[in-house]
mmCIF file of C-alpha atoms in Angstrom:
data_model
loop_
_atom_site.group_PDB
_atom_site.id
_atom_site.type_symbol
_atom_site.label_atom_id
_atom_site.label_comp_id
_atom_site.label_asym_id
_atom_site.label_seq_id
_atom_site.Cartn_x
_atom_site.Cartn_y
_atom_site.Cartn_z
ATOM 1 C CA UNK A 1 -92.439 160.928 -73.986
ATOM 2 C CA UNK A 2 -93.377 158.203 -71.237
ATOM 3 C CA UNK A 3 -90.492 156.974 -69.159
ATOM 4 C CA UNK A 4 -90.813 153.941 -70.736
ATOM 5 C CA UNK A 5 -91.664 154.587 -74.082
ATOM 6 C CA UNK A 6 -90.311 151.878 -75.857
ATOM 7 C CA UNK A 7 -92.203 149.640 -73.968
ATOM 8 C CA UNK A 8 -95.036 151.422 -74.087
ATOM 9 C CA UNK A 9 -94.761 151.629 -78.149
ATOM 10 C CA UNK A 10 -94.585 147.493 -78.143
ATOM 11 C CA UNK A 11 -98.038 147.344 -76.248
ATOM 12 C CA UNK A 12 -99.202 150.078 -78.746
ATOM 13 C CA UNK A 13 -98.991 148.052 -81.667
ATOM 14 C CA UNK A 14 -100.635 145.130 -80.546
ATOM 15 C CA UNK A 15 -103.642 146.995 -79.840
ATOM 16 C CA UNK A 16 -103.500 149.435 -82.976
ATOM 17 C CA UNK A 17 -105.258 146.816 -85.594
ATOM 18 C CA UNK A 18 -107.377 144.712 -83.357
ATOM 19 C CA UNK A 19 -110.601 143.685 -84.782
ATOM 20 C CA UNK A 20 -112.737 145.203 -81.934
ATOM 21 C CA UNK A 21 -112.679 148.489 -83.217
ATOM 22 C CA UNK A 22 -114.607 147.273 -86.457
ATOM 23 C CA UNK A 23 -117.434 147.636 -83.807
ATOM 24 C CA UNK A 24 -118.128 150.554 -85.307
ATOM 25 C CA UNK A 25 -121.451 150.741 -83.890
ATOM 26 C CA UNK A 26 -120.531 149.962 -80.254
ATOM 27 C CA UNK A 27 -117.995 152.817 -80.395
ATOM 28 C CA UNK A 28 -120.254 155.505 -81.862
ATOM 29 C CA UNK A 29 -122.886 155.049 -79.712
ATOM 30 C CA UNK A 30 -120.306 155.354 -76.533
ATOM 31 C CA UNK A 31 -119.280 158.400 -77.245
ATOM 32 C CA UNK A 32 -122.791 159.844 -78.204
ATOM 33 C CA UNK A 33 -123.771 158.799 -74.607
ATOM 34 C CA UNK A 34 -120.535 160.784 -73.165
ATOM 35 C CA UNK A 35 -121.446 163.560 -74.923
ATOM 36 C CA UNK A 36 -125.151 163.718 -73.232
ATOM 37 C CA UNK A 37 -123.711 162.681 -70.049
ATOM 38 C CA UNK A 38 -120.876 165.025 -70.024
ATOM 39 C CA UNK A 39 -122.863 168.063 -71.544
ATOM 40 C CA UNK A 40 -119.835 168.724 -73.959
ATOM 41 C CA UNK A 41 -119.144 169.063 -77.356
ATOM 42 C CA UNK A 42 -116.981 166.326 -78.416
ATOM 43 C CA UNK A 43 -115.575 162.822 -77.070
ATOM 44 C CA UNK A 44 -112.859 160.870 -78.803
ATOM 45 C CA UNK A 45 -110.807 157.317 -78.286
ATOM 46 C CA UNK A 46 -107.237 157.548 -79.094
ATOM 47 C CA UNK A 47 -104.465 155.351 -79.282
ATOM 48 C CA UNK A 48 -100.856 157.291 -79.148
ATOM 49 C CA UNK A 49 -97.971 155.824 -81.377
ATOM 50 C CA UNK A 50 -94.295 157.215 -81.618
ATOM 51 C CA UNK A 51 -95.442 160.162 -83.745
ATOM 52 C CA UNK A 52 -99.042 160.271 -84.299
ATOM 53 C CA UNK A 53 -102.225 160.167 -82.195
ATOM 54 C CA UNK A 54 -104.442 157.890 -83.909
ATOM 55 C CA UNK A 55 -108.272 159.000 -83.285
ATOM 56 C CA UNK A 56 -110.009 155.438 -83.689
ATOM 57 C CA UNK A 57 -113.322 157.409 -82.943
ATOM 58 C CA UNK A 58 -114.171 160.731 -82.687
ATOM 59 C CA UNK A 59 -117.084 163.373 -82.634
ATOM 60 C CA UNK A 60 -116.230 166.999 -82.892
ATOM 61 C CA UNK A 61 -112.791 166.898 -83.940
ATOM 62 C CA UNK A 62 -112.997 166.794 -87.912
ATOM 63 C CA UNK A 63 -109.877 164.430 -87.817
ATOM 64 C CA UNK A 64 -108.911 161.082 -88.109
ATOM 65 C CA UNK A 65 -105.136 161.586 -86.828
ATOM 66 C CA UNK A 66 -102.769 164.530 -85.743
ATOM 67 C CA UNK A 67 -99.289 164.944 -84.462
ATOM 68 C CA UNK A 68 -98.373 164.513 -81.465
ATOM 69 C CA UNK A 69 -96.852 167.924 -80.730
ATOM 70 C CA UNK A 70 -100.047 169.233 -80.632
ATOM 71 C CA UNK A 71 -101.953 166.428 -79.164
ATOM 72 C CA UNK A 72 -103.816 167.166 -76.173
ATOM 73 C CA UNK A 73 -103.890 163.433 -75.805
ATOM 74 C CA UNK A 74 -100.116 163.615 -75.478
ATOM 75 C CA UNK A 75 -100.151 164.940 -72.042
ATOM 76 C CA UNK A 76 -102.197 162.637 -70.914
ATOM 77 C CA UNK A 77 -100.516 159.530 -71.538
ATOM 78 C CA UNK A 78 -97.972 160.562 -69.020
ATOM 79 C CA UNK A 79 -100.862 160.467 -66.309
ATOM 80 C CA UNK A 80 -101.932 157.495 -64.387
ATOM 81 C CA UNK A 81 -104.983 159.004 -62.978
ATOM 82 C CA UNK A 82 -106.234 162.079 -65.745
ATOM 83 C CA UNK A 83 -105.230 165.589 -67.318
ATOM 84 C CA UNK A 84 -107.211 168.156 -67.085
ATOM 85 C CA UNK A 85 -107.778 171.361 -68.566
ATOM 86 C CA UNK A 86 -110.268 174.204 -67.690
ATOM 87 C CA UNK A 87 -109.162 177.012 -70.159
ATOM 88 C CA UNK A 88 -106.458 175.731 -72.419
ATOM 89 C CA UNK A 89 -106.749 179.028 -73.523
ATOM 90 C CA UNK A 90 -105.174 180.427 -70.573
ATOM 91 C CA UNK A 91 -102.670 177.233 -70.101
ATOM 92 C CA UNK A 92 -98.957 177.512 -70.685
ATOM 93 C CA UNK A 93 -98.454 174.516 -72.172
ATOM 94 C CA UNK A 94 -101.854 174.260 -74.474
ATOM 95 C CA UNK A 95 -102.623 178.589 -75.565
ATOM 96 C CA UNK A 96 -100.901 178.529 -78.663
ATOM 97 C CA UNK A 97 -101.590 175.084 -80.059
ATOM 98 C CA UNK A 98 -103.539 175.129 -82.992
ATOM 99 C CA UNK A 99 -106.148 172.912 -81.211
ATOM 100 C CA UNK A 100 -107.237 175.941 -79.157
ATOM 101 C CA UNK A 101 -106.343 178.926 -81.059
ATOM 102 C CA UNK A 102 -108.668 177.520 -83.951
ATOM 103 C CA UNK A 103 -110.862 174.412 -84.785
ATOM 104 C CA UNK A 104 -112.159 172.543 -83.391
ATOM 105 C CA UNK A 105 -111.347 175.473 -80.655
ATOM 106 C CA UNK A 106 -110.560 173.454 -77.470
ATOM 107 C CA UNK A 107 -110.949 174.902 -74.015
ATOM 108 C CA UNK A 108 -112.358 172.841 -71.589
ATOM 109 C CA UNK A 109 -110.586 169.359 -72.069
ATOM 110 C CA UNK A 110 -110.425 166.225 -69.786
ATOM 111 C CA UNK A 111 -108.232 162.743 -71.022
ATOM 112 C CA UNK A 112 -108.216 160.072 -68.797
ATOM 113 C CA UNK A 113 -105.416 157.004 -69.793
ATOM 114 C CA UNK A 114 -106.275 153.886 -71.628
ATOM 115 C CA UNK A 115 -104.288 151.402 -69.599
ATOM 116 C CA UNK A 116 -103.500 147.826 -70.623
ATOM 117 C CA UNK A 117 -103.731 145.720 -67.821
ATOM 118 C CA UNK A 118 -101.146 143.058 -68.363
ATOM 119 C CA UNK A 119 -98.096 145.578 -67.739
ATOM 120 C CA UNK A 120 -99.538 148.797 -67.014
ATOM 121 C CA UNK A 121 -98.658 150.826 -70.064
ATOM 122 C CA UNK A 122 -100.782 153.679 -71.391
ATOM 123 C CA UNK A 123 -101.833 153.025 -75.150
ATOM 124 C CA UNK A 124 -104.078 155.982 -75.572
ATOM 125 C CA UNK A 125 -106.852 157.924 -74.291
ATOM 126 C CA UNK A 126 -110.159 158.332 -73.669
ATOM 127 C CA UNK A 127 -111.612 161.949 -73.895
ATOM 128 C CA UNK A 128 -114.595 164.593 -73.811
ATOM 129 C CA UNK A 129 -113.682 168.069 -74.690
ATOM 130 C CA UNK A 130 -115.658 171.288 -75.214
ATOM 131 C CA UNK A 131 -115.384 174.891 -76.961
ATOM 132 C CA UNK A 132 -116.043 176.693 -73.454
ATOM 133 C CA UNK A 133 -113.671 177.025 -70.615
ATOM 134 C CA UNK A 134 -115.485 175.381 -67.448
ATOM 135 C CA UNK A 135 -114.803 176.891 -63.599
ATOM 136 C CA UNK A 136 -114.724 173.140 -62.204
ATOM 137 C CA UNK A 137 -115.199 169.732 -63.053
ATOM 138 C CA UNK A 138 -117.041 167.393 -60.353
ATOM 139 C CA UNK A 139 -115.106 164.487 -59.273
ATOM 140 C CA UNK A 140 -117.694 162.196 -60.281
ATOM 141 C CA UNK A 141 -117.356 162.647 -63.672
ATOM 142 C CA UNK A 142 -113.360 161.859 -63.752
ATOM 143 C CA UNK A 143 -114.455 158.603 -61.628
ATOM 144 C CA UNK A 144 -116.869 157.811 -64.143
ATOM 145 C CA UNK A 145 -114.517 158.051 -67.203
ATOM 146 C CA UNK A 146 -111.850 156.273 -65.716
ATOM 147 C CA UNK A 147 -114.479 153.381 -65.434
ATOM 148 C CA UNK A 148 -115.160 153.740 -68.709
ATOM 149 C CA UNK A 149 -111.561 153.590 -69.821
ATOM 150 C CA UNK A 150 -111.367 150.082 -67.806
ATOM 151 C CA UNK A 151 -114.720 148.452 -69.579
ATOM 152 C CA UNK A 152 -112.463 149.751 -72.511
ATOM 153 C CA UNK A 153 -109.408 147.802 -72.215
ATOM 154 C CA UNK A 154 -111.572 144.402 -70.935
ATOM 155 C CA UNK A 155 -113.572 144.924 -74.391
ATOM 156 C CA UNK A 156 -110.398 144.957 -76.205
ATOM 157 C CA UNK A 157 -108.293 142.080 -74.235
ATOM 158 C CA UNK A 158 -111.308 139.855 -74.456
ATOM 159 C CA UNK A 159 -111.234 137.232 -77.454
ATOM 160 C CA UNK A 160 -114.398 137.982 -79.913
ATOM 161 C CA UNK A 161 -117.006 135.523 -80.511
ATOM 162 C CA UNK A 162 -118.384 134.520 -84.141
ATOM 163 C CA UNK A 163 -121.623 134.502 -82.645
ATOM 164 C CA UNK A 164 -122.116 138.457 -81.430
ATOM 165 C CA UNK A 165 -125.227 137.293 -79.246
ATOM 166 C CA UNK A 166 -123.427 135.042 -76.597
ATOM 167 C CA UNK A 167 -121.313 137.071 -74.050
ATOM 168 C CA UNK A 168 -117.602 136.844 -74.164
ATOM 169 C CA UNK A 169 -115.390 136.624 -71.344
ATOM 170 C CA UNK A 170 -115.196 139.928 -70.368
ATOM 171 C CA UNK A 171 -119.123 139.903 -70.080
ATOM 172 C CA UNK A 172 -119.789 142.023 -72.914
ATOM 173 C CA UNK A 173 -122.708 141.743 -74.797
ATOM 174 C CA UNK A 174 -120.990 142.313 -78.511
ATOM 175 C CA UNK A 175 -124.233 144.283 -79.426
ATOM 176 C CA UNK A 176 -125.023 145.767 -76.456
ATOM 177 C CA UNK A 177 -123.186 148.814 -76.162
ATOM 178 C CA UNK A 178 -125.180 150.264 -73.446
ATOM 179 C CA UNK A 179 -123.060 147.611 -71.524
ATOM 180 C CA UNK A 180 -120.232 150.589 -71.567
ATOM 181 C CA UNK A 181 -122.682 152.599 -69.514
ATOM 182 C CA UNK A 182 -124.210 149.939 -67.080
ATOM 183 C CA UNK A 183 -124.640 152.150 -63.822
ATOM 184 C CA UNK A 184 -123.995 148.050 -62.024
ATOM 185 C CA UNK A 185 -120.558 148.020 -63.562
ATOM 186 C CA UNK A 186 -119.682 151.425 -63.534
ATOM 187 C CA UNK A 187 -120.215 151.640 -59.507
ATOM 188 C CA UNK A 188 -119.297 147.642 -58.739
ATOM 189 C CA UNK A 189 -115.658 148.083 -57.868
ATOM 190 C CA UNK A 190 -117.086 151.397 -55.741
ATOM 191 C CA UNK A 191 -119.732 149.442 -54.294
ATOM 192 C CA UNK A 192 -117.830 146.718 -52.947
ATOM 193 C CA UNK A 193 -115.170 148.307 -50.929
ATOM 194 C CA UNK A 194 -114.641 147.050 -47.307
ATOM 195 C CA UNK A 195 -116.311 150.539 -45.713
ATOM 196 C CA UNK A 196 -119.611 149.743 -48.022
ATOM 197 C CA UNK A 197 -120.708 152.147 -50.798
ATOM 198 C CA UNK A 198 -119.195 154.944 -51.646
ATOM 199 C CA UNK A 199 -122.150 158.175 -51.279
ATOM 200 C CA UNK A 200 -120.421 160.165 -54.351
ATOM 201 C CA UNK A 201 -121.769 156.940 -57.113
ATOM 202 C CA UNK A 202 -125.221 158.083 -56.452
ATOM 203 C CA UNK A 203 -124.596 160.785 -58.821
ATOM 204 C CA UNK A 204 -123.069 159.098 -61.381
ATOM 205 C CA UNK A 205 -125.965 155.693 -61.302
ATOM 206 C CA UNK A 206 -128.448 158.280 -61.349
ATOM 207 C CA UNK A 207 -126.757 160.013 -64.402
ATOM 208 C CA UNK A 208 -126.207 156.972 -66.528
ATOM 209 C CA UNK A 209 -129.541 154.826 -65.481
ATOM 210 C CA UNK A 210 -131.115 158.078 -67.235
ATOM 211 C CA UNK A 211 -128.418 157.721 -70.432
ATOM 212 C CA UNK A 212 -127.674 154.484 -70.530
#
């Protein structure tokens, strides 16, 4: 459990029901974009309560919810940055979970948190996984994800607007769910550091100018 799981329980449930994830459409296409961009088999959104792990979306899981004793998702809510596996096969704490021993048969797995900005607690996670072990993963693509998890969290703290068109204050575009992928968003906060740009988004703009 997080240090401050009670806490982080509280935040939980006032993200668990919002009506933002009735954007069913937004959602799907997300992860069908992470899946392209990632070159894995699955991608999911989670949000962690005191026993389950909720999957809000998911592609290539078969499930809707699991507990979380054999949650991948579990061990990465206790990271501020990202968990990472390469072979949960050959992982101490993941080779007998039922996850990896059978289906959806997880090796290569990589969570990064779902933070709410307001006090910092980890609700869930966002995550791509695959059915073969991987040697390495390229920094770029943890950077990218963890951008993705922000747009995330602004999506769901921003107040929806009756008419989808208009943008709300986040500067969504309710319908535009290539938004999630802008390659202008995703490499802003990069972009605008004091030394200039940072050389390692060109991979990443390149990648999702081509996906999104």
């Amino acid at each position: 459990e997080a240090f401050n799981e009670v806490k982080r329980l509280k935040t939980v449930s006032k993200y668990l029901d919002l009506p933002h994830w009735g954007r069913t459409n937004r959602f799907n296409l997300l992860l069908q974009k992470m899946i392209k961009l990632f070159n894995c088999r699955g991608a999911s959104i989670s949000l962690l309560n005191a026993r389950f792990q909720i999957l809000k979306y998911q592609i290539g899981l078969g499930f809707n919810e699991c507990s979380r004793q054999v949650s991948l998702d579990s061990h990465t809510i206790l990271s501020s940055i990202f968990f990472m596996l390469l072979d949960a096969s050959k992982d101490w704490r993941t080779e007998s979970n039922p996850l990896v021993k059978g289906v959806p048969n997880i090796k290569f797995y990589l969570g990064v948190p779902l933070i709410c900005k307001s006090n910092k607690e980890v609700i869930g996670v966002l995550s791509i996984f695959d059915s073969f072990p991987r040697q390495k993963v390229e920094e770029e693509t943890i950077m990218t994800m963890k951008k993705m998890a922000s747009e995330i969290m602004d999506f769901l703290d921003a107040p929806l607007q009756s008419n989808d068109s208009k943008l709300n204050k986040s500067g969504f575009n309710i319908n535009a769910t290539s938004k999630l992928l802008s390659p202008s968003k995703i490499t802003s906060d990069c972009n605008n550091k004091e030394n200039g740009s940072d050389p390692r988004m060109d991979k990443i703009t390149k990648l999702l100018e081509q996906y999104g």
